[in-house]
Short mmCIF file of C-alpha atoms and ligand atoms in Angstrom, two decimals:
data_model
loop_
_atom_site.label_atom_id
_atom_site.label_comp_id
_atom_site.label_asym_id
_atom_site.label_seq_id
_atom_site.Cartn_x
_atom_site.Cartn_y
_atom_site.Cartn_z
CA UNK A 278 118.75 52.15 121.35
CA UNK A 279 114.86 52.20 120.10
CA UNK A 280 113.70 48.98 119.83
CA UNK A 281 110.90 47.69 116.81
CA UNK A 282 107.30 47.29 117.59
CA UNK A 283 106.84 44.00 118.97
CA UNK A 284 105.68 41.32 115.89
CA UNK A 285 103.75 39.31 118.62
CA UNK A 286 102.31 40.00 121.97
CA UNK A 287 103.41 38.84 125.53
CA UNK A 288 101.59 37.21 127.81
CA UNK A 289 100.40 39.12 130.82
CA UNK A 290 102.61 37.49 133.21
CA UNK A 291 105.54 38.20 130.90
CA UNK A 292 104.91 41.15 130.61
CA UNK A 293 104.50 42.21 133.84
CA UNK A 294 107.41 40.20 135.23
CA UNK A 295 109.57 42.65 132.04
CA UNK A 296 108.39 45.83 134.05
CA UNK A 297 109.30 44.18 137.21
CA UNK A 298 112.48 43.80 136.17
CA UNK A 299 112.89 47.26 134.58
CA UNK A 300 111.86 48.56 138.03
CA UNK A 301 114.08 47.13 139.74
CA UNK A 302 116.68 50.31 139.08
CA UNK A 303 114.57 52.51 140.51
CA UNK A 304 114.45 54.33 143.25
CA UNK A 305 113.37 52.50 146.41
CA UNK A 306 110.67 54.56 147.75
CA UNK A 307 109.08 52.31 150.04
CA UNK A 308 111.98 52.77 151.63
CA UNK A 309 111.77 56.46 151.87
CA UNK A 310 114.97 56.70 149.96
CA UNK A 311 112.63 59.02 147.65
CA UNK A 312 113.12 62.46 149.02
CA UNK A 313 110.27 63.88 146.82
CA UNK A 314 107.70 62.46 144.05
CA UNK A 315 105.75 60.10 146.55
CA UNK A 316 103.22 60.87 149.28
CA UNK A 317 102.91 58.38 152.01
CA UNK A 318 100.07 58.33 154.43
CA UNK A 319 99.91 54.62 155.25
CA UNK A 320 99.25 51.30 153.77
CA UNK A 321 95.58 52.06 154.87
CA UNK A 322 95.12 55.15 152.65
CA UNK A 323 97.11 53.75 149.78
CA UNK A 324 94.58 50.52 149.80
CA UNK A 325 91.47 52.78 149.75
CA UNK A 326 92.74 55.16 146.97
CA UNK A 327 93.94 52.44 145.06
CA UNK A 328 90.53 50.69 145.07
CA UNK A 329 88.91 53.79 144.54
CA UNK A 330 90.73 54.43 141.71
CA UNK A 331 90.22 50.57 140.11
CA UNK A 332 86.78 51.14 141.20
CA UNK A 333 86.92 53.82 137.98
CA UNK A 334 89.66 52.75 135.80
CA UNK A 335 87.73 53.13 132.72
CA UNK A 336 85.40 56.28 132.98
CA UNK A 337 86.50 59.66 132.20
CA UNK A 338 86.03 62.77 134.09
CA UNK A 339 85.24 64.90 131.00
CA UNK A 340 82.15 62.73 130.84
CA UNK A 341 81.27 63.68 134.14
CA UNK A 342 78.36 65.82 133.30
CA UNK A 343 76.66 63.46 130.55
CA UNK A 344 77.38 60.12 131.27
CA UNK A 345 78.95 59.87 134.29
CA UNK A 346 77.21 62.00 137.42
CA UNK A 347 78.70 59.66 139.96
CA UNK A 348 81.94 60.91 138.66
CA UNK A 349 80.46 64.55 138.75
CA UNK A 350 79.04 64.50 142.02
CA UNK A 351 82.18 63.36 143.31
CA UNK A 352 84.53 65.91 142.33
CA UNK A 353 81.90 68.29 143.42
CA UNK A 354 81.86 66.90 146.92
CA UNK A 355 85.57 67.46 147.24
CA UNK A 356 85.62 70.56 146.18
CA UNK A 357 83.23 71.34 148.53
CA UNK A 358 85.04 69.64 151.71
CA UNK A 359 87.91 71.27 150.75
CA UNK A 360 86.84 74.47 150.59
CA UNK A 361 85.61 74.34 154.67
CA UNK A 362 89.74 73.49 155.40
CA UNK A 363 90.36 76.60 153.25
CA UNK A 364 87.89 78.64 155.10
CA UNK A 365 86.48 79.75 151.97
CA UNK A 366 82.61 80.79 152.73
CA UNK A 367 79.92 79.86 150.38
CA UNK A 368 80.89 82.00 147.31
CA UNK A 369 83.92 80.23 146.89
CA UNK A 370 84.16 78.53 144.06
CA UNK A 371 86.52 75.13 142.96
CA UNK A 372 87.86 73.11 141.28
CA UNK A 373 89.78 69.66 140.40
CA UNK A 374 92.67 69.31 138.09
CA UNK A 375 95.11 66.84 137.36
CA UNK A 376 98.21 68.39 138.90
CA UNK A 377 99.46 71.60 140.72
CA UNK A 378 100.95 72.66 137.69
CA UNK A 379 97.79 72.11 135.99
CA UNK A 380 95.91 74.16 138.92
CA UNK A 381 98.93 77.29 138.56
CA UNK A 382 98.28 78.04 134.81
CA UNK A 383 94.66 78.25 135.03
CA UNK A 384 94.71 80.32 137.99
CA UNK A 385 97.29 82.57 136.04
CA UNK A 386 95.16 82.50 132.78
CA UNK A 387 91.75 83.11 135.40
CA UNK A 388 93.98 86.18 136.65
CA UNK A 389 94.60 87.45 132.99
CA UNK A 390 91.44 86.89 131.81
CA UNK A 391 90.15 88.99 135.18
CA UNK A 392 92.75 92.61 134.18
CA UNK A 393 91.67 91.63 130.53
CA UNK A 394 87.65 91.67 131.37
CA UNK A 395 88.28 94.86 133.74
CA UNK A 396 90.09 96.75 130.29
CA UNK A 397 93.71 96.60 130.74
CA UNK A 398 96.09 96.22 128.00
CA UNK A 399 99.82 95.89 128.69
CA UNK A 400 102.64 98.73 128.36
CA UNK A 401 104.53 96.36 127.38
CA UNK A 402 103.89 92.29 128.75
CA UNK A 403 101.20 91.86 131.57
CA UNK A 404 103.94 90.36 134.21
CA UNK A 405 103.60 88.07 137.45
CA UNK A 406 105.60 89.06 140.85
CA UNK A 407 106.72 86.63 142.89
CA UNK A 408 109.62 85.25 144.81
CA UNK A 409 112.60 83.70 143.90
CA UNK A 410 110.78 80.28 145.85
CA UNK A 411 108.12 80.05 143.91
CA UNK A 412 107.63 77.21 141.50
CA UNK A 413 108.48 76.98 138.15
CA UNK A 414 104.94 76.25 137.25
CA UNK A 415 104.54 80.02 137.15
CA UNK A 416 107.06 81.02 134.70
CA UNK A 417 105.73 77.68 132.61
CA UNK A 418 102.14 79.45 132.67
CA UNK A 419 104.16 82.85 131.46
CA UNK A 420 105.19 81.27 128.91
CA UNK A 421 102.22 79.52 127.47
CA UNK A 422 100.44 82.97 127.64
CA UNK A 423 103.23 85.43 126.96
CA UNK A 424 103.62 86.89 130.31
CA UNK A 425 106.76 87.87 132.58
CA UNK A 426 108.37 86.57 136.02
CA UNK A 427 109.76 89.13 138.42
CA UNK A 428 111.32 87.32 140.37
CA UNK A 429 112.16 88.96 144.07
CA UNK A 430 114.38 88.34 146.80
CA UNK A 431 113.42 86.34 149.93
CA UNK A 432 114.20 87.65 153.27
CA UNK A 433 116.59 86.49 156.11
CA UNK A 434 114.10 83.59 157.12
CA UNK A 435 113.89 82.85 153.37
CA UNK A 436 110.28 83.61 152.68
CA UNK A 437 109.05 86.19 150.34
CA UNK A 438 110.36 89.51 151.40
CA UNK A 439 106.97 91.90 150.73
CA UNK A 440 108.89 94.98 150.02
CA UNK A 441 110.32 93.19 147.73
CA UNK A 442 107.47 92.10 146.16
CA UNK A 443 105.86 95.70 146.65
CA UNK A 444 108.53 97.69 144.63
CA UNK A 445 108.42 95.10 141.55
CA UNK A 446 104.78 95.91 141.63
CA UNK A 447 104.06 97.83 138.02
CA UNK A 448 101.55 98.72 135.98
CA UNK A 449 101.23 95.44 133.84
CA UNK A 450 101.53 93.67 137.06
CA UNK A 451 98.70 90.71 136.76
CA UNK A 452 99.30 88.59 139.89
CA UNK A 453 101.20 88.92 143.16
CA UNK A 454 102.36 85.47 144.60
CA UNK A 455 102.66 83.67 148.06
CA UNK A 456 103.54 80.47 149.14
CA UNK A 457 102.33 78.30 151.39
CA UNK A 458 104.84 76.45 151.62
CA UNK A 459 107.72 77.27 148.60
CA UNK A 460 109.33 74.20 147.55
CA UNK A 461 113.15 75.04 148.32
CA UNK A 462 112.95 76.06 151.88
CA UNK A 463 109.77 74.70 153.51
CA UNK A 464 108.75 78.11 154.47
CA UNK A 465 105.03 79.94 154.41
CA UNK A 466 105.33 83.09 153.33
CA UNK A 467 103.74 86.44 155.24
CA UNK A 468 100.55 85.81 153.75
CA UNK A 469 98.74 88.13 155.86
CA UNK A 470 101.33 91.17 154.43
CA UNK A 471 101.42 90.00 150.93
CA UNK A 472 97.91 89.65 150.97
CA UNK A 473 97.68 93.78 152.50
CA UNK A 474 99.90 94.67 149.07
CA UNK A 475 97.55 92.98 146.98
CA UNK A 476 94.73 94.84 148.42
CA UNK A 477 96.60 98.58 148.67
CA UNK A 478 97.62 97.82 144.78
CA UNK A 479 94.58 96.01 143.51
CA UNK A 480 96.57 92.96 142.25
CA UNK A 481 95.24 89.54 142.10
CA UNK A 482 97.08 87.36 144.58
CA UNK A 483 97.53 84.36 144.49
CA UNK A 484 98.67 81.46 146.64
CA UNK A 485 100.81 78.55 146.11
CA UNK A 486 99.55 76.31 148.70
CA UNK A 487 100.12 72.60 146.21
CA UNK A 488 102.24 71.62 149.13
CA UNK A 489 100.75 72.47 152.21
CA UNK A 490 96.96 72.70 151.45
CA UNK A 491 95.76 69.09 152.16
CA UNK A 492 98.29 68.96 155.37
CA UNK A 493 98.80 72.73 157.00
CA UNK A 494 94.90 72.95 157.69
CA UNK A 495 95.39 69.65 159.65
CA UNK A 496 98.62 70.96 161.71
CA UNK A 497 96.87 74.11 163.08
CA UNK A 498 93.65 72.08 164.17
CA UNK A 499 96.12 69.48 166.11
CA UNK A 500 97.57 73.00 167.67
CA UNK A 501 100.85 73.30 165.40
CA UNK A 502 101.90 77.42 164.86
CA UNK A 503 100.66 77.75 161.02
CA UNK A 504 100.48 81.51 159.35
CA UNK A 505 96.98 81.83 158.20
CA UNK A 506 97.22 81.65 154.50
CA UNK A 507 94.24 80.59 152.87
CA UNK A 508 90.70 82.49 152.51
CA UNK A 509 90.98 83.41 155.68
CA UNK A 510 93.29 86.59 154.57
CA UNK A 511 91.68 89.12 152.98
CA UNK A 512 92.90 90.23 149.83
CA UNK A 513 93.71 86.08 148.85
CA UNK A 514 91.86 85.83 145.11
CA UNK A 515 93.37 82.39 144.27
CA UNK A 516 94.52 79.20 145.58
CA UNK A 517 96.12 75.90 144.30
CA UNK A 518 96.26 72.47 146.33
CA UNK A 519 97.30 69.12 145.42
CA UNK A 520 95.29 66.27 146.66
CA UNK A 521 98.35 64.20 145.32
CA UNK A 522 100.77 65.39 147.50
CA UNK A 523 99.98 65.90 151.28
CA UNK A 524 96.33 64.90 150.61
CA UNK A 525 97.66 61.77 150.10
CA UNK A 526 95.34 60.84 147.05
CA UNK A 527 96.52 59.32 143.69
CA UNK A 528 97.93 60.53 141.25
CA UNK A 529 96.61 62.81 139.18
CA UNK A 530 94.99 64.85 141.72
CA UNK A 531 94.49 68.70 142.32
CA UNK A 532 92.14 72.30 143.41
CA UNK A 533 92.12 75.46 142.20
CA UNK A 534 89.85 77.68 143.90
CA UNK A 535 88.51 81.24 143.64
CA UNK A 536 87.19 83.83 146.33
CA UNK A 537 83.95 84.17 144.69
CA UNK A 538 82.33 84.53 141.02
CA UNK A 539 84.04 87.22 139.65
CA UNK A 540 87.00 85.83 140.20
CA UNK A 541 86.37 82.07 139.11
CA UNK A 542 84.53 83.53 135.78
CA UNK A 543 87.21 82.95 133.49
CA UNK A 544 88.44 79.52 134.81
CA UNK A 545 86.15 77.40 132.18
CA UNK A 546 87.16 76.61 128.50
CA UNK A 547 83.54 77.28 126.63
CA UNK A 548 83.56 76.64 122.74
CA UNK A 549 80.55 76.40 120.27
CA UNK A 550 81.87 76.89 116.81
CA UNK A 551 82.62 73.42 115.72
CA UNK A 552 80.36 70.62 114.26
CA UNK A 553 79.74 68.86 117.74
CA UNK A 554 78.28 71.90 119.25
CA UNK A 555 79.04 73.12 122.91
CA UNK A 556 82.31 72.06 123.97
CA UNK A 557 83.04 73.25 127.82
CA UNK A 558 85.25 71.98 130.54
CA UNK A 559 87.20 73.44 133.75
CA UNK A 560 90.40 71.80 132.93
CA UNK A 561 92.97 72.45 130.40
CA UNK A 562 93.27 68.56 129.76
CA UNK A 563 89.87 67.07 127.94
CA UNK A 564 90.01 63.26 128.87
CA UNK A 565 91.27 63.06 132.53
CA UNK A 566 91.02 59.93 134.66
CA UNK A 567 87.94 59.43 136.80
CA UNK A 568 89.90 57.30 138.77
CA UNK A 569 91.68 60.25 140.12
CA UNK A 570 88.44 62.02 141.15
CA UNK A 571 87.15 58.72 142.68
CA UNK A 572 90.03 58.38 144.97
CA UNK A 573 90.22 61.77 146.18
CA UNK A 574 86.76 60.84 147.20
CA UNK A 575 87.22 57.87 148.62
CA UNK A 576 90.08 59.04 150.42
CA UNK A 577 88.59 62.20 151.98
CA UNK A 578 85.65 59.85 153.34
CA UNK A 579 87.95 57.30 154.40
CA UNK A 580 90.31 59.11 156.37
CA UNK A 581 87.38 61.85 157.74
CA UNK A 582 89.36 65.18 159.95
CA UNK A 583 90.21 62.61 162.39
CA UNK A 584 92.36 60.47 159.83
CA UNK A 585 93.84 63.33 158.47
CA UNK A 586 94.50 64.63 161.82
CA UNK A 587 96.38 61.54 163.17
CA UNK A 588 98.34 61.45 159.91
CA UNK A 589 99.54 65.20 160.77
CA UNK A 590 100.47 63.85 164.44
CA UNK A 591 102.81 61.80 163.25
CA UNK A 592 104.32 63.24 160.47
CA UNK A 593 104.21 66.49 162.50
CA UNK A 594 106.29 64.40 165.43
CA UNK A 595 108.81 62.95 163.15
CA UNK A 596 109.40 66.32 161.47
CA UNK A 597 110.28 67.78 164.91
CA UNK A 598 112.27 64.83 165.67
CA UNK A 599 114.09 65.14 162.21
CA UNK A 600 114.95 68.87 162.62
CA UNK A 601 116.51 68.08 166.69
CA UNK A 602 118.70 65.08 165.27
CA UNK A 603 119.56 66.97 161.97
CA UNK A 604 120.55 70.27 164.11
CA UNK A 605 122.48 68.13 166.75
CA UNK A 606 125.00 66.50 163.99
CA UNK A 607 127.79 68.86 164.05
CA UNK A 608 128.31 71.27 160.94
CA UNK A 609 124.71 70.73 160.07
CA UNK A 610 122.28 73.33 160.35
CA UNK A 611 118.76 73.59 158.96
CA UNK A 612 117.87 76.07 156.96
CA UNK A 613 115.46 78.96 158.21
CA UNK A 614 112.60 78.11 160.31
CA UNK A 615 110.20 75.18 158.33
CA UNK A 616 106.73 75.17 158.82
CA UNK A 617 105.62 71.50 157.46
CA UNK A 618 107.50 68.85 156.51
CA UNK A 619 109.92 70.10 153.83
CA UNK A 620 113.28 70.44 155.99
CA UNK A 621 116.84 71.30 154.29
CA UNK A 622 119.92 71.80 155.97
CA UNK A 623 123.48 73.04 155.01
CA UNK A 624 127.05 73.42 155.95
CA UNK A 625 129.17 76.27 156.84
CA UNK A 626 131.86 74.01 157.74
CA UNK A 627 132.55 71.46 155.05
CA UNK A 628 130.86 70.82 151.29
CA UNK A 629 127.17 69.39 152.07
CA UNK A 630 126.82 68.46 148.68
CA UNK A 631 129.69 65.82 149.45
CA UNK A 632 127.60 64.22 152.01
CA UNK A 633 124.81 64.42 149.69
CA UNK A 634 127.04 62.14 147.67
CA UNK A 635 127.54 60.47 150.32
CA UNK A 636 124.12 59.42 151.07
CA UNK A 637 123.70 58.26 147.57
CA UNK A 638 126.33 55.54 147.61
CA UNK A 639 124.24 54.43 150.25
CA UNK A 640 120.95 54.10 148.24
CA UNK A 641 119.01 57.83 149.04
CA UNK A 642 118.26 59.89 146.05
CA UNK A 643 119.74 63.36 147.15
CA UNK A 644 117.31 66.27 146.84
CA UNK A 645 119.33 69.46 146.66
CA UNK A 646 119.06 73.43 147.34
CA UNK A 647 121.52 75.30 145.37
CA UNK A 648 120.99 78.25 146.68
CA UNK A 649 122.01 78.05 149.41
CA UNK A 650 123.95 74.62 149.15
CA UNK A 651 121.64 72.49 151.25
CA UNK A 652 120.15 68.93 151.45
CA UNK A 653 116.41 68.91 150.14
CA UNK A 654 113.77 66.63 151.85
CA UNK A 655 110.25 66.64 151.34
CA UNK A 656 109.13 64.18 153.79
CA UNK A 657 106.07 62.02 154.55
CA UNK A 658 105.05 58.84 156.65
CA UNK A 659 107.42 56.08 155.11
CA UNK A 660 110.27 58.78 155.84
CA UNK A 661 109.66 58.41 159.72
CA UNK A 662 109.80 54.65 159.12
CA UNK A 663 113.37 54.28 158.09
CA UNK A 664 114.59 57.35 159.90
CA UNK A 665 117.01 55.30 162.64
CA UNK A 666 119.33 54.25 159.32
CA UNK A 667 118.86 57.64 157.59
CA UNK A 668 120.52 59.51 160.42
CA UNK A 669 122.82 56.79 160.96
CA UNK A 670 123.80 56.95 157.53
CA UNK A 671 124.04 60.89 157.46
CA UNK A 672 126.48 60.79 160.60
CA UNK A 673 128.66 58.32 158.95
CA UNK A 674 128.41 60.48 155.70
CA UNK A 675 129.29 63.87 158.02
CA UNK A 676 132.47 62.47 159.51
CA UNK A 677 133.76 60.84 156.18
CA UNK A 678 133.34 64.16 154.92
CA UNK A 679 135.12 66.06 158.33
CA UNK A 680 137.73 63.62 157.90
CA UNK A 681 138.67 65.19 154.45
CA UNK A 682 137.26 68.98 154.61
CA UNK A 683 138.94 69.02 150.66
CA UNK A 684 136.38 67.34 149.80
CA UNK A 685 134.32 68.94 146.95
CA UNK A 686 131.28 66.98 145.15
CA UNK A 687 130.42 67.47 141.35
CA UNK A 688 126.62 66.82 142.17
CA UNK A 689 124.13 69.00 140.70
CA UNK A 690 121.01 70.27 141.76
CA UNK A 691 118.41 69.00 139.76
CA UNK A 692 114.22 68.87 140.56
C1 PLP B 195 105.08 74.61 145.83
C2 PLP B 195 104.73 73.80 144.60
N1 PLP B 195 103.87 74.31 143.70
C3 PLP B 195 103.52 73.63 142.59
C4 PLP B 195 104.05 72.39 142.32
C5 PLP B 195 103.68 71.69 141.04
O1 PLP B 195 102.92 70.54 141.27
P1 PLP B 195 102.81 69.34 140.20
O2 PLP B 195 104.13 68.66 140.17
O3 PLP B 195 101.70 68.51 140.77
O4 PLP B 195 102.45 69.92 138.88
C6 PLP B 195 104.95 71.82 143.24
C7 PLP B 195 105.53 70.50 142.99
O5 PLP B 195 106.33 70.02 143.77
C8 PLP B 195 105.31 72.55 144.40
O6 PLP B 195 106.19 72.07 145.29
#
């Protein structure tokens, strides 16, 4: 029911106890029933970025250039640190957005603008190739600028097969994608091969690395077996990574970077025909929160390589403790061969879905695969923290379900 505009105010305490109370539905993420949405590195790191945000609650980052340098300067430094984990050499250029989404449709309009400036016109619809994994973010940029999805197969490890995406290659092709990892499965893709088809068609690749930029960097210097997929392979033109999600940063926080010039020239909105003269900003959003910038910052200082590289010790050692207990609960199985810490596991023996439902009595939000029918969970720190009870409640969930293999669950996959 809407409710009316409120004749007089409340007073702070009242209303902050209302929103207390409203929250009280949610989902309990602190403890890690949340099996996406929320990043945990540590009460440490959420202290810091949560000052460093306060710190610049009121500014905005679109006045970063005339009012606020601080503000400028500090997006610029991150940028900057980030590109060393990306291996991206000094003609790599970067920048912050609000969101992997945000980061995805300007690298696709960047990539557009790029066949546009080099005289290519569409047969019919410039189109994108990528895999069935990728995120939806690219077929929401497609749509904002009128272009097509080909969506390809994934192989028997379920990451982007590259014949696949080879033979959907055409001539309005735009942009090849990778990523590092996709969403459903966990998986990096053959970054290294995909990256080879980009260069033997002269395609723009891009790759998806929102999930695994900020934390894959960390798990190869603390030894872990990571594909190289960032600047590193030639033939990579584009690359998006959240600071919100494994960079453990408020939200809203993101990159977009370029190989070099060329490629970042058509990143940057740059207007001049209205009364208030130049108008010209690297985002898609105009007023964005400083306090975003200021906490990547913050963070990044705060936590150094060595922070970031303890954080990936210990996520890294639950993960591999997560996969062993998930694998030895018989009739699980996880699916393919995970990289990071997105795991999902299935059933060939009874409906997994049903222990999905399951697990939701209890209190976890399921996060589901459809295809194939698998459990979905996309796991940081606070995750390890209540795992004893979230295996404990999976086993129980497993033999309920074994004890009536009828069992079918109406439960949807939603994101
Ligand atoms: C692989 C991948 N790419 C892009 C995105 C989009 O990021 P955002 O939700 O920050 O827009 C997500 C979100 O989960 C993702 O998993």
């Amino acid at each position: 029911m809407r409710i009316s505009f409120p004749e007089h105010g409340l007073s702070k305490s009242e209303v902050l106890a209302s929103m207390q109370a409203l929250k009280s539905g949610d989902i309990d993420w602190k403890r890690g029933r949340a099996p996406l949405y929320v990043f945990d590195g540590g009460e440490d790191v959420y202290e810091m970025g949560r000052a460093a945000f306060f710190e610049f609650f009121k500014e905005n980052a679109l006045g970063g250039r005339r009012a606020f340098p601080s503000v400028l300067q500090m997006e610029e430094q991150v940028v900057g640190m980030a590109i060393d984990l990306l291996h991206g050499d000094d003609d790599v250029r970067g920048f912050m957005t609000t969101g992997g989404t945000e980061s995805i449709i300007q690298a696709v309009q960047s990539a557009r603008d790029y066949a546009r400036s080099r005289g290519r016109t569409p047969k019919t619809r410039f189109n994108i190739v990528a895999a069935a994994s990728v995120h939806p973010a690219f077929n929401k940029a497609a749509r904002l600028m009128d272009l097509d999805v080909v969506r390809t197969p994934v192989d028997a490890d379920l990451r982007a097969d590259p014949d696949a995406l080879a033979r959907a290659i055409d001539d309005d092709t735009i942009m090849i994608v990778g990523s590092a990892p996709c969403f459903p499965y966990g998986v990096i893709d053959l970054i290294e091969e995909i990256g080879r088809i980009a260069q033997d068609s002269g395609v723009w690749m891009h790759v998806d690395a929102c999930v695994g930029g900020y934390v894959a960097p960390f798990a190869a210097m603390i030894g872990r077996d990571i594909p190289a997929f960032d600047f590193a392979v030639p033939g990579v033109c584009s690359i998006s990574a959240d600071l919100h999600k494994f960079g453990f940063c408020p939200k809203p926080a993101s990159t977009v970077f370029y190989r070099d010039e060329e490629h970042a020239r058509h990143h940057a909105f740059d207007f001049d025909d209205w009364p208030n003269g130049r108008f010209y900003t690297n985002t898609i959003c105009g007023t964005r929160p400083a306090g975003g910038v200021a906490a990547a910052w913050a963070v990044f200082n705060h936590l150094g390589l060595e922070g970031y590289k303890l954080i990936a010790t210990e996520l890294m050692d639950f993960i591999d403790l997560y996969k062993k207990r998930i694998s030895e609960v018989d009739g699980l199985e996880i699916l393919g061969k995970p990289h990071l810490s997105i795991v999902a596991y299935k059933s060939g023996d009874f409906d997994i879905y049903a222990v999905a439902e399951k697990l939701k009595e209890k209190g976890w939000l399921p996060g589901l695969v459809r295809d194939p029918k698998a459990i979905h969970q996309m796991m940081s720190l606070v995750h390890g923290k209540v795992f004893d009870e979230y295996i404990a409640d999976v086993e129980d969930a497993v033999a309920s379900v074994k004890s009536d293999p009828s069992m079918q669950s109406e439960l949807k996959a939603t994101y």
